[in-house]
């Protein structure tokens, strides 16, 4: 899915050809070749469609988010920086969409994002209020402001309020379940900010591309290292915007064709150096969870940036998943069509596995120390096995809202399978494109 940059000037590789991004082209001293004979027929232009390579990356990122929030393994943030990848993919799709009027594109993105959020917020708020939560109590804000902050459950422009403890530790869910449920909402806030800022960012990118690409890294070096401190959730929002802004703009560079103009060995070498710097910085600024890059903004920004450069440099732009990957086609399609639903609900569903597993301890054959020890040692594995069927149920129960938000006919399980043939012989069309949306028992503010 590579964008055209011909509208900004000739880019045919000839000596002296104008290049809008200032990337030099190789000169040649060979004589000009003889003109090729005219083809007998012009091949039809291939119809645009989903880039299955990017779809595969989004699916891997979603799975990695779920696994990270379940097991809390810090090394996963190094192995695959999911949120950087997801922001880059969303940025690429946003740049492609901005060939249309900006206001219509922004309105469409916001419309696709909000209804799934409303369904999630309705359930979470109902459970919190039923548990006795009063947002005007135990807060430093005044009652009026505390109530106004609930708007963030409707339009995620800031941080939504939630109780740090609700219910009892002996209840069905641990008393920090509200923290876990609200944790992933930071991503929707950052995504909304990026969507609104994209027309300006793309305008800047097309005029000063390199400055726009690297500006977020420079901003991260200021606000993500303590050099300048912005208090409260405003500081968190600015830091998130800076940390992942480079990845979002790299999506622009991929769509506009800038990355493909850079020799691969140059791009990979520079990306490797940047990633090495990120690891070096992380080694001297380890947080409470060690090498968890979520706690180290500059390391997260540089590592994610370099990782995304490498992924997009090798982007093969598949129209279909090749070889053995083809057997995962339906799951990749499903996860892309239900990315928002999966992301919103996965943390709550991880916690919902606990009241399913715990009653097993009361079964008659579990009354020995050996049996209890066996279940204790495999508890997380059982949670991992159970969370995926629960996610499937959430897709069935709430996923169709994504279709309505995108003004598509609702489908319960949009995995790309052909619709049954009707009496008139008309079969259902292919699965409509997914929207460009898009993340442990303790709270992790950055769900990546």
Coordinates of C-alpha atoms in Angstrom, one line a residue:
X1 CA 0.0 0.0 0.0
X2 CA 2.4 2.6 -1.2
X3 CA 1.2 6.1 -2.0
X4 CA 1.9 8.0 -5.1
X5 CA 4.3 11.0 -4.8
X6 CA 4.2 12.0 -8.5
X7 CA 1.9 14.9 -7.7
X8 CA 4.8 16.7 -6.1
X9 CA 7.1 16.6 -9.1
X10 CA 8.8 14.2 -11.5
X11 CA 10.4 11.2 -9.9
X12 CA 11.5 9.1 -12.8
X13 CA 15.1 8.7 -11.7
X14 CA 16.6 10.7 -14.5
X15 CA 19.6 13.0 -13.8
X16 CA 18.3 16.3 -12.5
X17 CA 14.8 15.0 -11.9
X18 CA 13.0 16.9 -9.2
X19 CA 12.5 15.0 -5.9
X20 CA 10.2 16.6 -3.3
X21 CA 12.0 14.9 -0.4
X22 CA 15.6 15.6 -1.5
X23 CA 16.6 12.0 -1.9
X24 CA 19.3 11.7 -4.6
X25 CA 18.9 9.4 -7.5
X26 CA 21.7 7.4 -9.1
X27 CA 23.2 9.0 -12.2
X28 CA 24.3 6.9 -15.2
X29 CA 26.7 7.5 -18.1
X30 CA 25.1 4.9 -20.4
X31 CA 23.5 6.0 -23.6
X32 CA 19.8 6.4 -23.5
X33 CA 18.2 3.1 -24.5
X34 CA 16.2 2.9 -27.6
X35 CA 12.5 3.4 -27.1
X36 CA 10.6 0.3 -26.4
X37 CA 8.0 -0.8 -28.9
X38 CA 4.4 0.0 -27.9
X39 CA 2.6 -2.8 -26.2
X40 CA -0.2 -4.4 -28.1
X41 CA -2.5 -3.7 -25.2
X42 CA -2.3 -1.9 -21.9
X43 CA -2.7 -4.1 -18.9
X44 CA -5.7 -3.0 -16.7
X45 CA -4.8 -1.2 -13.6
X46 CA -5.0 -3.4 -10.5
X47 CA -7.9 -2.5 -8.3
X48 CA -6.9 -1.1 -4.9
X49 CA -7.6 -3.3 -1.9
X50 CA -6.5 -4.2 1.6
X51 CA -2.8 -4.5 2.2
X52 CA -2.6 -7.9 3.8
X53 CA 0.9 -7.3 5.2
X54 CA -0.3 -4.3 7.2
X55 CA -3.4 -6.3 8.2
X56 CA -1.1 -9.1 9.5
X57 CA 1.0 -6.6 11.5
X58 CA -2.2 -5.2 13.1
X59 CA -3.3 -8.7 14.1
X60 CA 0.1 -9.5 15.6
X61 CA 0.0 -6.2 17.5
X62 CA -3.4 -7.0 19.0
X63 CA -2.4 -10.5 20.1
X64 CA 0.8 -9.1 21.6
X65 CA -1.2 -6.5 23.6
X66 CA -3.5 -9.2 25.0
X67 CA -0.5 -11.4 26.0
X68 CA 1.4 -8.5 27.6
X69 CA -1.6 -7.5 29.7
X70 CA -2.1 -11.1 30.8
X71 CA 1.5 -12.1 31.6
X72 CA 3.1 -8.7 32.1
X73 CA 6.3 -9.7 30.5
X74 CA 8.4 -6.6 30.1
X75 CA 10.5 -8.1 27.3
X76 CA 7.5 -8.1 25.0
X77 CA 7.8 -4.3 24.7
X78 CA 11.2 -4.9 23.2
X79 CA 10.3 -7.9 21.1
X80 CA 7.3 -6.2 19.3
X81 CA 6.4 -2.6 20.2
X82 CA 2.7 -3.0 19.4
X83 CA 1.4 0.5 19.9
X84 CA 4.1 2.0 17.7
X85 CA 3.2 -0.4 15.0
X86 CA -0.5 0.3 15.3
X87 CA -0.1 4.1 15.3
X88 CA 2.1 3.8 12.1
X89 CA -0.5 1.6 10.4
X90 CA -3.3 4.1 11.3
X91 CA -1.1 7.0 10.2
X92 CA -0.6 5.4 6.8
X93 CA -4.3 4.8 6.3
X94 CA -5.1 8.4 7.5
X95 CA -2.7 9.8 4.9
X96 CA -4.3 7.8 2.2
X97 CA -7.8 9.0 3.3
X98 CA -6.7 12.7 3.3
X99 CA -6.8 12.7 -0.4
X100 CA -10.4 13.6 0.3
X101 CA -11.6 16.8 2.2
X102 CA -10.1 16.8 5.7
X103 CA -13.2 17.5 7.6
X104 CA -15.1 14.6 6.1
X105 CA -12.2 12.3 6.9
X106 CA -11.9 13.4 10.5
X107 CA -15.7 13.1 11.0
X108 CA -15.6 9.6 9.5
X109 CA -12.8 8.5 11.8
X110 CA -14.4 9.9 14.9
X111 CA -17.8 8.3 13.9
X112 CA -16.1 4.9 13.6
X113 CA -14.4 5.3 17.0
X114 CA -17.1 6.6 19.3
X115 CA -20.0 4.1 19.1
X116 CA -17.9 1.1 20.2
X117 CA -16.5 3.3 23.0
X118 CA -20.1 4.2 24.1
X119 CA -21.1 0.6 24.4
X120 CA -18.0 -0.2 26.5
X121 CA -18.4 2.9 28.6
X122 CA -22.1 2.1 29.3
X123 CA -21.2 -1.3 30.7
X124 CA -18.2 -0.1 32.7
X125 CA -20.0 2.9 34.2
X126 CA -23.1 0.8 35.1
X127 CA -20.8 -1.7 36.9
X128 CA -19.0 1.1 38.8
X129 CA -22.1 2.9 39.8
X130 CA -23.7 -0.4 40.9
X131 CA -20.6 -1.0 43.0
X132 CA -21.2 2.2 44.9
X133 CA -18.8 4.5 43.1
X134 CA -19.5 8.3 43.5
X135 CA -17.2 10.3 41.2
X136 CA -17.6 13.4 43.3
X137 CA -16.1 11.8 46.4
X138 CA -12.4 11.0 47.1
X139 CA -11.3 13.4 44.4
X140 CA -9.2 16.6 44.5
X141 CA -11.5 18.1 41.9
X142 CA -14.7 19.9 42.7
X143 CA -18.0 18.0 42.3
X144 CA -18.9 19.9 39.1
X145 CA -15.5 19.2 37.5
X146 CA -15.6 15.6 38.6
X147 CA -18.9 15.1 36.8
X148 CA -17.7 16.9 33.7
X149 CA -14.7 14.5 33.5
X150 CA -17.2 11.7 32.8
X151 CA -17.5 13.2 29.3
X152 CA -14.2 11.4 28.6
X153 CA -16.2 8.2 28.5
X154 CA -18.1 9.6 25.6
X155 CA -15.5 11.6 23.8
X156 CA -11.9 10.6 24.8
X157 CA -10.3 14.0 24.8
X158 CA -8.8 13.5 28.3
X159 CA -8.4 10.9 31.0
X160 CA -11.7 9.3 32.3
X161 CA -12.1 9.1 36.1
X162 CA -12.4 5.8 37.9
X163 CA -12.1 4.4 41.4
X164 CA -8.8 2.8 42.3
X165 CA -10.6 0.3 44.5
X166 CA -14.2 -0.8 44.2
X167 CA -16.0 -3.8 45.8
X168 CA -14.1 -6.2 47.9
X169 CA -11.0 -8.3 47.4
X170 CA -13.1 -11.4 47.9
X171 CA -15.6 -10.5 45.2
X172 CA -15.9 -12.0 41.8
X173 CA -13.4 -9.5 40.4
X174 CA -10.4 -8.0 42.2
X175 CA -11.0 -4.6 43.7
X176 CA -8.8 -2.9 41.1
X177 CA -10.9 -4.0 38.1
X178 CA -12.0 -0.5 37.2
X179 CA -8.3 0.6 36.9
X180 CA -7.7 -2.3 34.5
X181 CA -10.9 -1.6 32.5
X182 CA -10.1 2.1 32.0
X183 CA -6.4 1.6 31.3
X184 CA -6.6 1.0 27.6
X185 CA -8.6 4.2 27.0
X186 CA -5.4 6.2 26.8
X187 CA -4.9 4.8 23.3
X188 CA -8.3 6.1 22.1
X189 CA -7.4 9.5 23.4
X190 CA -4.0 9.5 21.6
X191 CA -5.6 8.2 18.4
X192 CA -8.2 11.0 18.5
X193 CA -5.6 13.6 18.9
X194 CA -3.6 12.2 16.0
X195 CA -6.7 12.1 13.8
X196 CA -7.5 15.7 14.5
X197 CA -3.9 16.8 14.0
X198 CA -3.3 14.8 10.9
X199 CA -4.3 17.5 8.3
X200 CA -1.8 19.9 9.8
X201 CA 0.8 17.1 10.2
X202 CA 0.4 16.0 6.6
X203 CA 0.7 19.6 5.4
X204 CA 3.9 20.0 7.3
X205 CA 5.2 16.6 6.2
X206 CA 4.8 17.5 2.5
X207 CA 6.7 20.7 2.9
X208 CA 9.4 19.7 5.4
X209 CA 9.3 15.9 5.6
X210 CA 12.4 15.2 7.6
X211 CA 11.8 17.8 10.2
X212 CA 8.2 16.5 10.6
X213 CA 9.4 12.9 10.9
X214 CA 12.0 13.6 13.6
X215 CA 10.2 16.4 15.5
X216 CA 8.3 14.0 17.8
X217 CA 11.5 12.3 18.8
X218 CA 12.9 15.8 19.7
X219 CA 9.8 16.6 21.7
X220 CA 10.1 13.2 23.5
X221 CA 13.6 14.1 24.5
X222 CA 12.2 17.3 26.1
X223 CA 9.0 16.1 27.8
X224 CA 9.8 12.4 28.2
X225 CA 13.1 12.7 30.1
X226 CA 12.2 15.1 32.8
X227 CA 13.9 18.1 31.1
X228 CA 10.5 19.7 31.0
X229 CA 7.7 18.4 33.3
X230 CA 4.0 18.9 32.5
X231 CA 1.9 17.8 35.5
X232 CA -1.1 15.6 35.5
X233 CA -2.9 13.9 32.7
X234 CA -2.1 16.8 30.4
X235 CA 1.5 15.8 30.7
X236 CA 0.7 12.1 30.0
X237 CA -1.3 13.1 26.9
X238 CA 1.5 15.3 25.6
X239 CA 4.1 12.6 26.3
X240 CA 2.0 9.9 24.5
X241 CA 1.6 12.3 21.5
X242 CA 5.3 12.8 21.4
X243 CA 6.4 9.2 21.9
X244 CA 4.1 7.8 19.2
X245 CA 4.0 10.8 16.9
X246 CA 7.1 9.7 15.0
X247 CA 5.4 6.3 14.2
X248 CA 2.3 8.1 13.1
X249 CA 4.3 10.3 10.7
X250 CA 6.3 7.3 9.5
X251 CA 2.9 6.0 8.3
X252 CA 2.7 9.2 6.2
X253 CA 6.2 8.5 4.9
X254 CA 5.2 4.9 3.9
X255 CA 2.0 6.0 2.2
X256 CA 3.6 8.9 0.4
X257 CA 6.5 6.8 -0.8
X258 CA 9.3 8.5 1.0
X259 CA 10.6 5.4 2.7
X260 CA 10.9 3.5 -0.6
X261 CA 13.2 6.3 -2.0
X262 CA 15.8 5.7 0.7
X263 CA 18.3 2.9 -0.1
X264 CA 17.4 0.0 2.1
X265 CA 20.8 -0.4 3.7
X266 CA 20.8 3.2 4.7
X267 CA 17.3 3.0 6.3
X268 CA 18.1 -0.3 8.1
X269 CA 21.4 1.0 9.4
X270 CA 20.0 4.2 10.7
X271 CA 17.1 2.4 12.3
X272 CA 19.4 0.0 13.9
X273 CA 21.5 2.8 15.4
X274 CA 18.4 4.5 16.7
X275 CA 17.2 1.3 18.3
X276 CA 20.6 0.7 19.9
X277 CA 20.4 4.2 21.4
X278 CA 17.0 3.3 22.7
X279 CA 18.3 0.2 24.5
X280 CA 21.3 2.1 25.8
X281 CA 19.0 4.8 27.2
X282 CA 16.7 2.2 28.7
X283 CA 19.6 0.4 30.4
X284 CA 20.3 3.6 32.4
X285 CA 16.7 4.5 33.2
X286 CA 15.1 1.2 34.1
X287 CA 11.7 1.6 35.7
X288 CA 9.9 -0.5 38.4
X289 CA 9.3 -3.3 35.9
X290 CA 12.9 -3.4 34.6
X291 CA 13.1 -3.4 30.8
X292 CA 9.4 -2.4 30.3
X293 CA 9.7 0.4 27.7
X294 CA 6.3 1.7 28.7
X295 CA 8.1 3.3 31.7
X296 CA 10.9 4.8 29.6
X297 CA 9.4 7.3 27.1
X298 CA 12.6 8.1 25.1
X299 CA 13.5 4.5 24.8
X300 CA 10.0 3.6 23.7
X301 CA 10.0 6.4 21.1
X302 CA 13.3 5.5 19.6
X303 CA 12.9 1.7 19.7
X304 CA 9.4 1.9 18.2
X305 CA 10.5 4.4 15.5
X306 CA 13.4 2.2 14.3
X307 CA 11.3 -1.0 14.5
X308 CA 8.6 0.6 12.4
X309 CA 11.1 1.8 9.8
X310 CA 12.4 -1.8 9.3
X311 CA 8.9 -3.2 9.1
X312 CA 7.8 -0.7 6.5
X313 CA 11.0 -0.9 4.5
X314 CA 10.4 -4.6 3.9
X315 CA 6.7 -4.0 3.3
X316 CA 5.7 -6.5 0.5
X317 CA 2.2 -5.0 0.0
X318 CA 0.5 -8.4 -0.2
X319 CA -2.9 -8.6 -1.8
X320 CA -3.3 -12.1 -0.2
X321 CA -1.4 -13.8 2.6
X322 CA 1.2 -16.1 1.0
X323 CA 2.1 -19.7 1.7
X324 CA 1.5 -21.0 5.2
X325 CA 0.2 -17.6 6.4
X326 CA -2.9 -18.1 4.2
X327 CA -4.4 -20.5 6.8
X328 CA -4.6 -17.5 9.2
X329 CA -6.4 -15.3 6.6
X330 CA -9.9 -15.5 8.3
X331 CA -8.5 -14.7 11.8
X332 CA -6.5 -11.8 10.4
X333 CA -9.6 -10.5 8.6
X334 CA -11.7 -10.9 11.7
X335 CA -9.3 -9.1 14.0
X336 CA -8.9 -6.2 11.6
X337 CA -12.7 -5.8 11.3
X338 CA -13.0 -5.9 15.1
X339 CA -9.8 -4.2 16.2
X340 CA -11.6 -1.6 18.4
X341 CA -13.8 -4.2 20.1
X342 CA -10.9 -6.5 20.9
X343 CA -8.8 -3.7 22.2
X344 CA -11.5 -2.1 24.4
X345 CA -12.7 -5.3 26.0
X346 CA -9.6 -7.5 26.3
X347 CA -8.5 -6.3 29.8
X348 CA -11.9 -6.8 31.4
X349 CA -12.1 -10.3 29.8
X350 CA -8.7 -11.2 31.1
X351 CA -10.1 -10.4 34.6
X352 CA -13.3 -12.3 33.8
X353 CA -11.3 -15.5 33.5
X354 CA -10.6 -15.5 37.2
X355 CA -14.1 -16.2 38.5
X356 CA -14.3 -19.0 35.9
X357 CA -11.1 -20.7 37.1
X358 CA -11.4 -20.2 40.9
X359 CA -14.4 -22.5 41.4
X360 CA -12.3 -25.4 40.2
X361 CA -10.4 -25.3 43.5
X362 CA -13.7 -26.4 45.2
X363 CA -14.2 -29.5 43.1
X364 CA -13.8 -32.8 45.0
X365 CA -10.7 -34.0 43.0
X366 CA -8.9 -30.7 43.8
X367 CA -8.8 -31.2 47.6
X368 CA -5.1 -32.4 47.7
X369 CA -2.1 -30.2 47.9
X370 CA -0.7 -31.7 44.7
X371 CA -3.8 -30.8 42.7
X372 CA -3.9 -27.3 44.1
X373 CA -0.2 -26.8 43.3
X374 CA -0.8 -28.1 39.8
X375 CA -3.5 -25.6 39.2
X376 CA -1.5 -22.8 40.8
X377 CA 1.4 -23.4 38.5
X378 CA -0.8 -23.5 35.3
X379 CA -3.2 -20.7 36.4
X380 CA -1.9 -18.2 33.8
X381 CA -2.0 -20.7 31.1
X382 CA -5.7 -21.4 31.8
X383 CA -6.3 -17.7 31.8
X384 CA -4.6 -17.5 28.4
X385 CA -6.7 -20.3 27.0
X386 CA -10.0 -18.9 28.3
X387 CA -9.6 -15.3 27.3
X388 CA -9.8 -16.0 23.6
X389 CA -13.3 -17.6 23.7
X390 CA -14.4 -14.7 25.9
X391 CA -13.0 -12.2 23.3
X392 CA -14.9 -14.2 20.6
X393 CA -18.1 -13.7 22.7
X394 CA -17.4 -10.0 23.0
X395 CA -17.0 -9.8 19.2
X396 CA -20.4 -11.5 18.8
X397 CA -22.0 -9.3 21.4
X398 CA -20.5 -5.9 20.6
X399 CA -18.5 -6.1 17.4
X400 CA -21.4 -5.3 15.1
X401 CA -21.5 -1.8 16.5
X402 CA -18.3 -1.2 14.5
X403 CA -20.2 -2.0 11.4
X404 CA -23.0 0.4 12.2
X405 CA -20.4 3.1 13.1
X406 CA -18.8 2.6 9.7
X407 CA -22.3 2.6 8.0
X408 CA -21.9 -1.0 6.9
X409 CA -24.5 -3.8 7.2
X410 CA -23.9 -5.4 10.6
X411 CA -22.2 -8.8 10.7
X412 CA -21.7 -11.0 13.7
X413 CA -18.4 -12.7 12.5
X414 CA -16.8 -10.8 9.6
X415 CA -13.9 -13.1 8.9
X416 CA -14.0 -12.8 5.1
X417 CA -16.0 -16.0 4.5
X418 CA -18.3 -15.7 1.5
X419 CA -22.0 -15.1 2.3
X420 CA -24.4 -17.9 1.6
X421 CA -25.8 -17.8 -1.9
X422 CA -29.3 -16.4 -2.0
X423 CA -32.2 -17.8 -4.1
X424 CA -31.4 -15.3 -6.8
X425 CA -27.9 -16.6 -7.0
X426 CA -26.3 -13.5 -5.7
X427 CA -23.5 -14.2 -3.2
X428 CA -22.3 -11.8 -0.6
X429 CA -19.4 -9.5 -1.4
X430 CA -16.0 -9.6 0.3
X431 CA -15.7 -8.4 3.9
X432 CA -15.8 -4.6 4.0
X433 CA -12.5 -3.0 5.0
X434 CA -11.8 -2.7 8.6
X435 CA -11.6 0.7 10.2
X436 CA -8.1 2.0 10.8
X437 CA -8.2 1.6 14.5
X438 CA -6.6 -0.1 16.2
X439 CA -2.7 -1.5 24.3
X440 CA -1.3 -8.4 34.6
X441 CA -3.1 -7.8 37.6
X442 CA -1.7 -4.4 38.2
X443 CA -2.4 -1.2 36.3
X444 CA -0.2 -0.3 33.3
X445 CA -1.0 3.1 32.0
X446 CA 0.6 2.6 28.6
X447 CA -1.0 -0.6 27.2
X448 CA 1.6 -1.6 24.7

